[in-house]
XYZ file of C-alpha atoms in Angstrom:
618
model
C 0.000 0.000 0.000
C 1.294 3.439 -0.957
C 1.533 5.730 2.059
C 3.312 8.871 0.768
C 3.420 10.258 -2.792
C 5.851 12.838 -4.143
C 4.490 14.688 -7.174
C 7.322 15.569 -9.540
C 5.456 18.564 -10.894
C 3.907 21.877 -9.943
C 0.811 24.035 -10.197
C -2.630 22.773 -11.088
C -1.777 19.131 -11.724
C 0.160 18.810 -8.451
C -2.778 20.287 -6.527
C -5.192 17.990 -8.350
C -3.166 14.861 -7.461
C -2.798 16.005 -3.855
C -6.597 16.328 -3.616
C -7.118 12.665 -4.484
C -4.275 11.590 -2.198
C -5.913 13.373 0.733
C -9.210 11.623 0.008
C -7.401 8.271 0.060
C -5.439 9.000 3.220
C -2.105 9.221 1.394
C 0.431 11.806 2.550
C 1.902 14.181 -0.027
C 5.292 15.674 -0.856
C 5.755 18.693 -3.124
C 8.934 19.843 -4.822
C 9.396 23.456 -5.814
C 11.759 25.866 -7.509
C 12.767 29.122 -5.847
C 10.133 30.903 -7.942
C 7.490 28.492 -6.573
C 8.434 28.721 -2.908
C 5.042 30.193 -2.024
C 3.038 28.535 -4.816
C -0.234 26.837 -3.939
C 1.035 23.313 -4.589
C 3.886 23.909 -2.141
C 1.487 25.281 0.475
C -1.069 22.480 0.378
C 1.339 19.515 0.458
C 2.149 17.812 3.751
C 5.895 18.113 3.076
C 7.849 20.310 0.662
C 11.366 20.046 -0.723
C 13.226 22.856 -2.482
C 14.957 21.922 -5.743
C 17.959 23.987 -6.828
C 18.251 24.886 -10.477
C 19.958 27.373 -12.755
C 16.527 28.569 -13.961
C 13.017 28.007 -12.606
C 12.069 26.091 -15.771
C 15.095 23.798 -15.525
C 14.451 22.937 -11.884
C 11.662 20.437 -12.540
C 13.815 18.634 -15.113
C 16.427 17.606 -12.509
C 15.376 13.974 -12.168
C 18.246 12.944 -9.898
C 17.377 15.710 -7.429
C 13.685 14.774 -7.453
C 14.505 11.145 -6.638
C 16.805 12.290 -3.841
C 14.012 14.536 -2.519
C 11.543 11.636 -2.517
C 13.900 9.439 -0.513
C 14.758 12.230 1.935
C 11.083 13.093 2.492
C 10.122 9.472 3.155
C 7.958 9.060 0.054
C 7.399 5.552 -1.233
C 5.948 6.537 -4.621
C 6.373 9.221 -7.299
C 3.647 10.613 -9.584
C 5.031 12.597 -12.551
C 1.897 14.592 -13.438
C 2.118 15.847 -17.040
C 4.856 17.728 -18.855
C 8.401 18.030 -17.488
C 9.687 14.463 -16.861
C 6.366 12.648 -17.144
C 7.393 10.898 -20.378
C 11.073 10.426 -19.548
C 11.958 6.732 -19.386
C 15.288 7.380 -17.642
C 13.468 9.202 -14.856
C 10.973 6.345 -14.469
C 13.858 3.889 -14.167
C 15.668 6.103 -11.669
C 12.544 6.222 -9.475
C 12.239 2.442 -9.492
C 15.975 1.895 -9.016
C 15.673 3.931 -5.814
C 13.103 1.434 -4.511
C 10.147 3.758 -5.098
C 6.829 2.994 -6.793
C 6.486 4.662 -10.195
C 2.884 5.775 -10.762
C 3.014 5.442 -14.497
C 3.666 3.022 -17.349
C 6.767 0.814 -17.592
C 9.875 2.608 -18.818
C 9.931 0.374 -21.892
C 6.435 1.548 -22.839
C 7.489 5.159 -22.327
C 10.504 4.654 -24.574
C 8.368 3.055 -27.259
C 5.618 5.674 -27.253
C 7.007 8.867 -25.701
C 9.118 9.400 -28.806
C 6.535 10.214 -31.433
C 8.822 9.019 -34.198
C 9.223 5.557 -32.691
C 5.499 5.428 -31.879
C 4.634 5.972 -35.535
C 7.030 3.236 -36.580
C 5.432 0.914 -34.024
C 2.014 1.666 -35.523
C 3.344 0.941 -39.031
C 3.452 4.586 -40.179
C 6.295 5.578 -42.485
C 8.026 8.749 -41.211
C 8.618 11.796 -43.410
C 12.356 12.508 -43.457
C 13.154 16.209 -43.119
C 15.927 16.069 -45.727
C 13.493 14.705 -48.297
C 10.687 17.241 -47.846
C 9.692 18.847 -51.154
C 7.266 21.556 -52.225
C 4.737 18.826 -52.920
C 4.797 17.769 -49.252
C 3.849 21.210 -47.947
C 2.396 22.180 -45.588
C 4.216 20.106 -42.971
C 4.280 20.176 -39.202
C 7.539 20.185 -37.250
C 7.046 18.490 -33.868
C 9.119 17.661 -30.824
C 9.574 13.913 -30.454
C 9.230 14.155 -26.671
C 6.660 16.029 -24.589
C 3.642 17.954 -25.781
C 1.611 21.041 -24.919
C 2.420 22.723 -28.233
C 6.111 23.105 -27.419
C 8.488 22.610 -30.314
C 5.716 22.668 -32.937
C 5.793 24.718 -36.144
C 3.602 24.713 -39.258
C 5.827 25.184 -42.313
C 4.241 26.357 -45.561
C 7.405 27.473 -47.370
C 10.376 25.208 -47.998
C 12.783 28.111 -47.565
C 12.008 28.442 -43.851
C 12.016 24.728 -42.995
C 15.589 24.618 -41.712
C 15.107 27.702 -39.529
C 11.906 26.272 -38.049
C 13.646 22.952 -37.354
C 16.375 24.806 -35.483
C 13.857 26.813 -33.486
C 11.822 23.715 -32.645
C 14.914 21.847 -31.447
C 15.875 24.716 -29.147
C 12.373 24.982 -27.702
C 12.076 21.208 -27.204
C 15.442 21.074 -25.433
C 14.375 23.855 -23.083
C 10.999 22.282 -22.304
C 11.774 18.558 -22.197
C 15.539 18.178 -22.124
C 15.310 16.422 -25.509
C 15.886 18.286 -28.763
C 14.733 15.557 -31.156
C 12.151 16.796 -33.678
C 10.495 15.276 -36.716
C 8.332 16.282 -39.665
C 4.885 15.007 -40.606
C 2.204 16.079 -43.103
C -0.016 18.872 -41.815
C -3.714 18.149 -42.304
C -5.752 21.301 -42.873
C -9.136 21.443 -41.203
C -8.856 18.168 -39.309
C -10.439 17.335 -35.971
C -8.237 16.382 -33.043
C -9.817 13.346 -31.390
C -8.290 11.184 -28.674
C -9.044 8.102 -26.603
C -8.327 7.759 -22.880
C -6.913 4.364 -21.994
C -6.333 2.737 -18.625
C -4.505 -0.569 -18.214
C -3.713 -2.641 -15.135
C -0.875 -5.085 -14.493
C -3.141 -8.083 -15.111
C -3.827 -7.578 -18.821
C -7.052 -5.567 -18.704
C -7.176 -2.464 -20.921
C -10.008 0.054 -20.823
C -10.754 2.436 -23.690
C -12.700 5.195 -21.956
C -14.545 6.759 -24.839
C -13.395 9.658 -26.999
C -12.525 13.311 -26.466
C -12.538 16.167 -28.968
C -9.724 18.700 -28.515
C -9.995 20.592 -31.802
C -10.131 24.128 -30.395
C -6.435 24.940 -30.117
C -4.157 27.931 -30.151
C -0.496 27.477 -31.027
C -1.175 23.727 -31.181
C -2.172 23.788 -27.515
C -5.687 22.796 -26.535
C -8.139 25.404 -25.247
C -11.526 23.638 -25.049
C -11.960 19.866 -24.739
C -15.033 17.669 -24.453
C -16.148 14.088 -24.023
C -17.465 12.275 -25.886
C -16.261 13.688 -29.208
C -19.473 14.867 -30.887
C -20.609 13.888 -34.351
C -18.517 10.743 -34.780
C -20.164 7.733 -36.297
C -20.292 4.710 -34.013
C -18.127 2.853 -36.512
C -15.395 5.512 -36.343
C -15.604 5.766 -32.555
C -15.233 2.000 -32.278
C -12.282 2.061 -34.685
C -10.545 4.708 -32.570
C -11.105 2.744 -29.371
C -9.787 -0.429 -31.006
C -6.680 1.361 -32.309
C -6.047 2.807 -28.845
C -6.266 -0.626 -27.223
C -4.008 -2.022 -29.930
C -1.405 0.660 -29.209
C -1.557 -0.050 -25.472
C -1.198 -3.802 -25.883
C 1.658 -3.363 -28.373
C 3.862 -1.969 -25.602
C 2.405 -3.874 -22.612
C 1.050 -0.597 -21.274
C 0.097 -0.024 -17.639
C -1.601 2.990 -16.073
C -3.304 5.980 -17.690
C -2.485 7.163 -21.191
C -3.980 8.820 -24.229
C -3.884 7.877 -27.901
C -4.384 10.853 -30.211
C -5.704 10.986 -33.764
C -6.428 13.514 -36.459
C -9.718 12.888 -38.266
C -9.795 14.295 -41.798
C -12.974 16.177 -42.750
C -13.325 14.815 -46.269
C -13.426 11.088 -45.592
C -13.597 10.819 -41.788
C -10.386 8.819 -41.817
C -8.397 8.517 -38.587
C -4.665 9.326 -38.670
C -2.594 8.209 -35.686
C -0.703 11.145 -34.174
C 0.894 9.933 -30.955
C 0.416 8.204 -27.648
C 0.906 10.260 -24.518
C 2.201 7.985 -21.776
C 0.834 10.083 -18.949
C -2.247 11.782 -17.606
C -3.607 14.510 -19.895
C -4.620 18.038 -18.921
C -8.123 17.281 -20.183
C -8.629 14.098 -18.152
C -11.431 15.665 -16.009
C -13.973 15.461 -18.849
C -13.493 11.691 -19.016
C -13.756 11.480 -15.227
C -17.047 13.374 -15.328
C -18.593 11.248 -18.066
C -17.524 7.899 -16.595
C -17.922 8.865 -12.931
C -14.379 7.870 -11.992
C -11.217 9.347 -10.495
C -8.351 8.584 -12.879
C -5.688 9.541 -10.339
C -7.206 7.182 -7.768
C -7.214 4.428 -10.381
C -3.585 5.203 -11.250
C -2.701 4.724 -7.606
C -4.640 1.452 -7.380
C -2.947 0.114 -10.511
C 0.460 1.069 -9.110
C -0.424 -0.918 -5.978
C -1.203 -3.951 -8.146
C -4.999 -3.943 -7.929
C -6.885 -5.224 -10.991
C -9.452 -3.225 -12.927
C -12.952 -4.524 -13.407
C -13.344 -6.481 -16.619
C -15.403 -3.728 -18.229
C -15.268 0.029 -17.589
C -18.265 1.942 -16.213
C -20.890 3.060 -18.680
C -20.581 6.675 -19.836
C -23.184 9.187 -18.748
C -23.913 12.584 -20.251
C -21.481 15.080 -21.716
C -18.613 17.087 -20.223
C -16.700 20.137 -21.493
C -13.522 21.704 -20.127
C -12.189 25.206 -20.796
C -8.631 26.252 -20.024
C -8.474 29.696 -18.456
C -5.210 31.370 -19.470
C -3.578 34.608 -18.321
C -3.097 35.884 -21.843
C -4.392 38.397 -24.377
C -5.755 36.494 -27.399
C -6.251 39.697 -29.389
C -2.540 40.519 -29.223
C -0.891 37.299 -30.399
C -1.874 35.412 -27.230
C 0.606 37.485 -25.225
C 0.943 36.031 -21.704
C 0.025 38.279 -18.793
C 1.598 38.570 -15.365
C 0.645 40.146 -12.055
C -1.361 39.419 -8.939
C -4.416 37.191 -9.110
C -6.560 39.023 -6.570
C -9.573 36.743 -6.863
C -10.741 33.694 -8.799
C -14.114 32.084 -8.111
C -16.653 30.236 -10.255
C -20.322 29.495 -9.546
C -21.312 26.274 -7.832
C -22.065 23.325 -10.055
C -18.871 23.340 -12.118
C -15.444 21.902 -11.319
C -12.462 24.214 -10.859
C -8.936 22.787 -11.018
C -6.286 25.436 -10.342
C -2.812 25.956 -9.015
C -3.535 29.457 -7.728
C -5.409 31.017 -4.860
C -6.404 34.605 -4.180
C -3.394 36.883 -3.811
C -0.930 34.656 -5.686
C 1.473 36.174 -8.191
C 1.484 34.954 -11.774
C 5.065 35.002 -13.010
C 6.760 34.540 -16.370
C 8.435 31.190 -15.808
C 5.651 28.690 -16.447
C 2.603 27.978 -18.553
C -0.004 30.808 -18.372
C -2.891 28.458 -17.538
C -4.664 29.701 -14.417
C -7.311 27.019 -14.130
C -9.522 24.468 -15.831
C -13.286 24.866 -15.551
C -15.362 21.740 -16.238
C -19.118 21.330 -16.694
C -21.043 18.048 -16.874
C -24.678 17.716 -17.961
C -27.038 15.144 -19.486
C -26.574 16.523 -23.018
C -23.909 18.427 -24.930
C -26.127 21.487 -25.380
C -26.768 21.651 -21.644
C -23.068 21.246 -20.851
C -22.175 24.052 -23.275
C -24.762 26.363 -21.730
C -23.684 25.480 -18.196
C -19.990 26.098 -18.844
C -20.416 29.316 -20.817
C -22.683 30.750 -18.122
C -20.269 29.747 -15.347
C -17.372 31.419 -17.146
C -19.439 34.536 -17.786
C -20.288 34.756 -14.088
C -16.795 33.866 -12.844
C -15.073 36.495 -10.712
C -11.563 37.027 -12.098
C -9.661 39.952 -10.643
C -6.097 40.123 -11.874
C -4.206 39.956 -15.163
C -6.100 39.921 -18.426
C -7.405 36.461 -19.329
C -8.985 34.606 -22.233
C -12.317 34.350 -20.381
C -14.292 36.374 -22.947
C -12.783 34.321 -25.762
C -13.865 31.103 -24.045
C -17.434 32.307 -23.572
C -17.734 33.438 -27.181
C -16.138 30.230 -28.451
C -18.638 28.105 -26.557
C -21.506 30.166 -27.946
C -20.233 30.289 -31.532
C -22.530 28.535 -33.985
C -19.688 26.455 -35.403
C -19.015 25.054 -31.940
C -22.608 24.643 -30.774
C -23.358 22.648 -33.932
C -20.145 20.577 -33.517
C -18.704 21.635 -36.884
C -15.386 22.902 -35.430
C -11.879 21.785 -36.373
C -8.299 22.748 -35.544
C -8.536 25.871 -37.723
C -11.307 27.396 -35.590
C -9.244 30.249 -34.146
C -7.458 30.934 -37.424
C -10.845 31.680 -38.967
C -12.671 33.373 -36.127
C -10.179 35.022 -33.769
C -10.855 38.659 -34.825
C -14.598 38.285 -34.219
C -14.089 36.394 -30.963
C -11.802 39.080 -29.543
C -13.728 42.169 -30.657
C -14.169 44.184 -27.436
C -17.751 44.788 -26.277
C -17.363 46.606 -22.961
C -20.345 47.565 -20.862
C -20.945 51.300 -21.504
C -22.099 51.829 -17.904
C -19.061 50.156 -16.298
C -17.014 53.403 -16.008
C -19.938 55.218 -14.401
C -20.478 52.379 -11.927
C -16.768 52.453 -11.057
C -16.855 56.215 -10.500
C -19.959 56.073 -8.302
C -18.515 53.247 -6.213
C -15.322 55.239 -5.737
C -17.274 58.381 -4.817
C -19.282 56.571 -2.143
C -18.568 57.839 1.354
C -16.732 60.954 0.243
C -17.698 64.318 1.592
C -20.181 66.203 -0.549
C -17.422 68.763 -0.813
C -14.741 66.291 -1.858
C -13.732 65.253 -5.352
C -12.202 67.392 -8.028
C -14.138 70.586 -7.356
C -15.278 72.502 -4.320
C -18.819 73.014 -5.548
C -20.642 69.699 -5.009
C -23.408 70.443 -7.499
C -20.923 70.713 -10.340
C -19.877 67.552 -12.174
C -17.088 65.483 -10.749
C -14.854 63.804 -13.336
C -13.219 60.392 -13.539
C -11.257 58.864 -16.412
C -10.748 55.189 -17.212
C -9.116 53.025 -19.840
C -11.382 50.177 -20.904
C -10.729 47.807 -23.827
C -7.911 50.067 -25.076
C -10.267 53.069 -25.158
C -10.300 56.024 -22.771
C -13.593 57.031 -21.148
C -14.460 60.147 -19.161
C -17.532 60.095 -16.917
C -19.240 62.747 -14.812
C -21.384 62.575 -11.708
C -22.652 64.979 -9.044
C -23.160 65.057 -5.294
C -26.731 66.192 -4.517
C -28.821 66.419 -1.390
C -30.473 63.150 -2.424
C -27.138 61.425 -3.020
C -25.039 60.693 -6.085
C -26.519 61.563 -9.463
C -25.552 61.176 -13.111
C -27.146 62.266 -16.351
C -29.372 59.780 -18.151
C -29.649 57.280 -15.310
C -31.147 57.012 -11.878
C -28.708 56.016 -9.133
C -30.732 53.599 -7.012
C -27.842 52.527 -4.778
C -24.115 53.152 -4.624
C -21.529 51.939 -2.173
C -17.924 50.824 -2.525
C -18.836 47.333 -3.733
C -22.280 47.581 -5.313
C -23.928 50.082 -7.643
C -27.515 49.795 -8.881
C -28.520 51.975 -11.818
C -31.910 52.362 -13.409
C -31.597 52.786 -17.168
C -34.775 53.254 -19.224
C -36.807 51.848 -16.367
C -34.633 48.729 -15.994
C -32.489 48.250 -12.904
C -28.972 46.927 -13.439
C -26.612 45.683 -10.752
C -22.860 46.323 -10.881
C -20.463 44.632 -8.485
C -17.294 46.687 -8.122
C -13.856 45.852 -6.699
C -10.742 48.000 -6.793
C -7.078 47.062 -6.389
C -4.757 50.045 -6.829
C -5.437 51.590 -10.220
C -7.416 48.584 -11.479
C -11.192 48.392 -11.122
C -13.381 45.379 -11.907
C -17.047 46.010 -12.673
C -18.869 42.702 -13.020
C -16.608 41.049 -15.630
C -15.232 44.282 -17.114
C -11.727 45.449 -16.172
C -10.853 49.158 -16.115
C -7.696 51.135 -15.408
C -8.026 54.379 -13.478
C -6.463 57.281 -15.380
C -5.470 60.684 -13.989
C -7.995 63.411 -14.659
C -5.447 65.352 -16.633
C -3.405 63.168 -19.012
C 0.250 62.961 -18.067
C 2.912 63.758 -20.606
C 4.553 60.606 -21.928
C 8.176 59.971 -22.679
C 8.840 60.496 -26.357
C 10.269 57.469 -28.127
C 12.124 57.498 -31.397
C 10.002 56.399 -34.385
C 10.428 52.672 -34.961
C 11.133 51.916 -31.292
C 10.411 48.315 -30.420
C 9.288 47.668 -26.833
C 9.091 44.333 -25.054
C 5.432 43.196 -25.157
C 5.904 41.097 -21.994
C 8.476 40.246 -19.355
C 10.607 37.285 -20.357
C 13.953 35.996 -21.554
C 15.586 36.736 -24.889
C 16.017 33.282 -26.410
C 17.842 34.270 -29.584
C 18.366 37.044 -32.093
C 17.604 36.395 -35.752
C 20.561 35.554 -37.959
C 22.031 38.618 -39.622
C 20.292 41.051 -37.280
C 22.802 43.669 -36.100
C 23.040 47.422 -35.855
C 23.171 48.833 -39.374
C 21.222 45.992 -40.960
C 18.339 46.726 -43.319
C 15.114 45.047 -42.158
C 11.625 44.687 -43.576
C 8.442 45.409 -41.635
C 7.241 42.182 -40.044
C 10.618 40.435 -40.299
C 11.593 38.552 -37.111
C 14.277 40.299 -35.063
C 14.350 38.204 -31.893
C 12.411 35.716 -29.813
C 11.275 36.047 -26.211
C 10.376 33.097 -24.008
C 7.694 33.630 -21.380
C 5.342 31.189 -19.716
C 6.700 28.151 -21.587
C 6.071 29.655 -25.034
C 8.280 31.442 -27.526
C 7.062 34.762 -28.895
C 8.445 36.238 -32.099
C 9.244 39.960 -31.997
C 9.189 41.556 -35.448
C 10.366 44.807 -37.008
C 7.670 47.498 -36.638
C 8.620 49.251 -39.904
C 10.871 48.824 -42.909
C 14.178 50.592 -42.393
C 17.602 50.435 -40.765
C 18.281 48.859 -37.372
C 19.977 51.698 -35.479
C 19.957 50.186 -31.977
C 19.770 46.672 -30.513
C 19.528 46.391 -26.721
C 18.727 42.683 -26.487
C 21.015 39.664 -26.404
C 20.399 35.942 -25.785
C 19.830 35.061 -22.140
C 18.887 38.598 -21.160
C 15.904 39.121 -18.852
C 13.604 41.927 -20.010
C 10.654 43.686 -18.455
C 7.488 44.756 -20.205
C 7.903 47.987 -22.227
C 11.708 47.739 -22.124
C 13.301 49.174 -25.274
C 14.591 46.227 -27.317
C 15.577 47.856 -30.587
C 15.075 50.859 -32.831
C 14.385 50.627 -36.550
C 14.779 53.962 -38.309
C 12.023 54.079 -40.918
C 13.101 54.199 -44.531
C 12.550 57.609 -46.155
């Protein structure tokens, strides 16, 4: 019997595993980098161990230190979570060599399937050799052989850039997984990403737990997932389940895993992509539909218990949305800062690695939480999840919440006609700002509550008081007055106003606004505003063509041939920043001459730091 589990991971997945361990009476051990010293997963574990590392990202890739931590903390088992070392066969062997229980598949199965190139060979799929790629093969997809999560993936549509994209993918894969192997495969336009959850015990039983659709993706990383995959014929669903079981049996698999496919739209044919020899981020939708706890079953399998002959029967439909601290409208730029508050309505599941007051840094994936809804039908699950996200209280950095709500309500999604090109087609419409026009007024009235009638900007209370806000990249100026009857504003009736709640009557209809303020940020219902000074401040003048860092991060590399004096074209890549596990290309703002370059590989930069100056061509 397992008594103490060390989770070789961080954030949301560590907290999720700890939750099941507590329910089973199993003690928990967390490991953490210096950046994660006060992270939620480190706070909720029974025991914590600090891991040294040259960078926060590299810390969780130090397998020998994790094994040493498990032994020192008295753990008798290790759960890898997902990402980092979860698909590293050497790490699995090291855990077992130390006399610890490995809560995962055999190392031989990991070796066979964790490398996507070897997995394809095992499934009888002929690889596409990078040196032999021709114009006729385009477009192709460059992928990291180890790991997942969109790291080390590039779509290549021009043969001339293939070598550069291979180099970039190798560097990103090495940073994320400690393995720089990449490969090339045909890129299927408009396909659906469908996968099968498998679970296998040590006695020869293999479960294929239905299908999941994960087609809504950005940067090859999943955003919305659901189970079962809608719109599949029973024949295709059965074929996928059979292929998944075949893959598991081919490597004598044990534990939880996922077999992924791409289904082409024209003929509904299934193309094997890979097998992930670990728990997936989206596993909660399968748990909801089958009424099981996959982590608890992983633990039971690791203890040697057999599965039932047949899995439970599925029930209803479940959908999961990944809440990211990012700005989808600006190239999915990750956001940092303090997460003041995160709550969702009752009736949906929230898996997160953050609690109120935690800081969101630049070192790791920008996912804040997963929100999961389960209902008898798909339509009901979609409605339930979109409403829960709309009502969620999120005070902190900008998130993709509005994008998620609009995606769930988009006709292409509600009718299950989506594919992996969904965001390529619809992103501009999904990110078009639609702020509440009364949010600035509600913020101003909440702020004015409790002030003296003779306070504010002017000494005459009957004259308008002025407040300015930035909302959805637009500045707004609002006016209100102090009267004998209380606060007043033109065009509305102020029914109630205090620091946290404002009720306005507009055209005979009463509207409620919940308001919270943290420094110069104000949240009105789900709208975020920035308080501006009444009189605009003069701004520092920057030279034309100045290029500022869009986010805090690390300069990964500078483009070949980019140096002071070089001629560059507008849109040409100058350098790459890494933040929150993703690389972000920084391009020339104008066509001209590079007159200054303040960035070099390995350099840490802050948001709005001057990176370079391109003097515009005359």
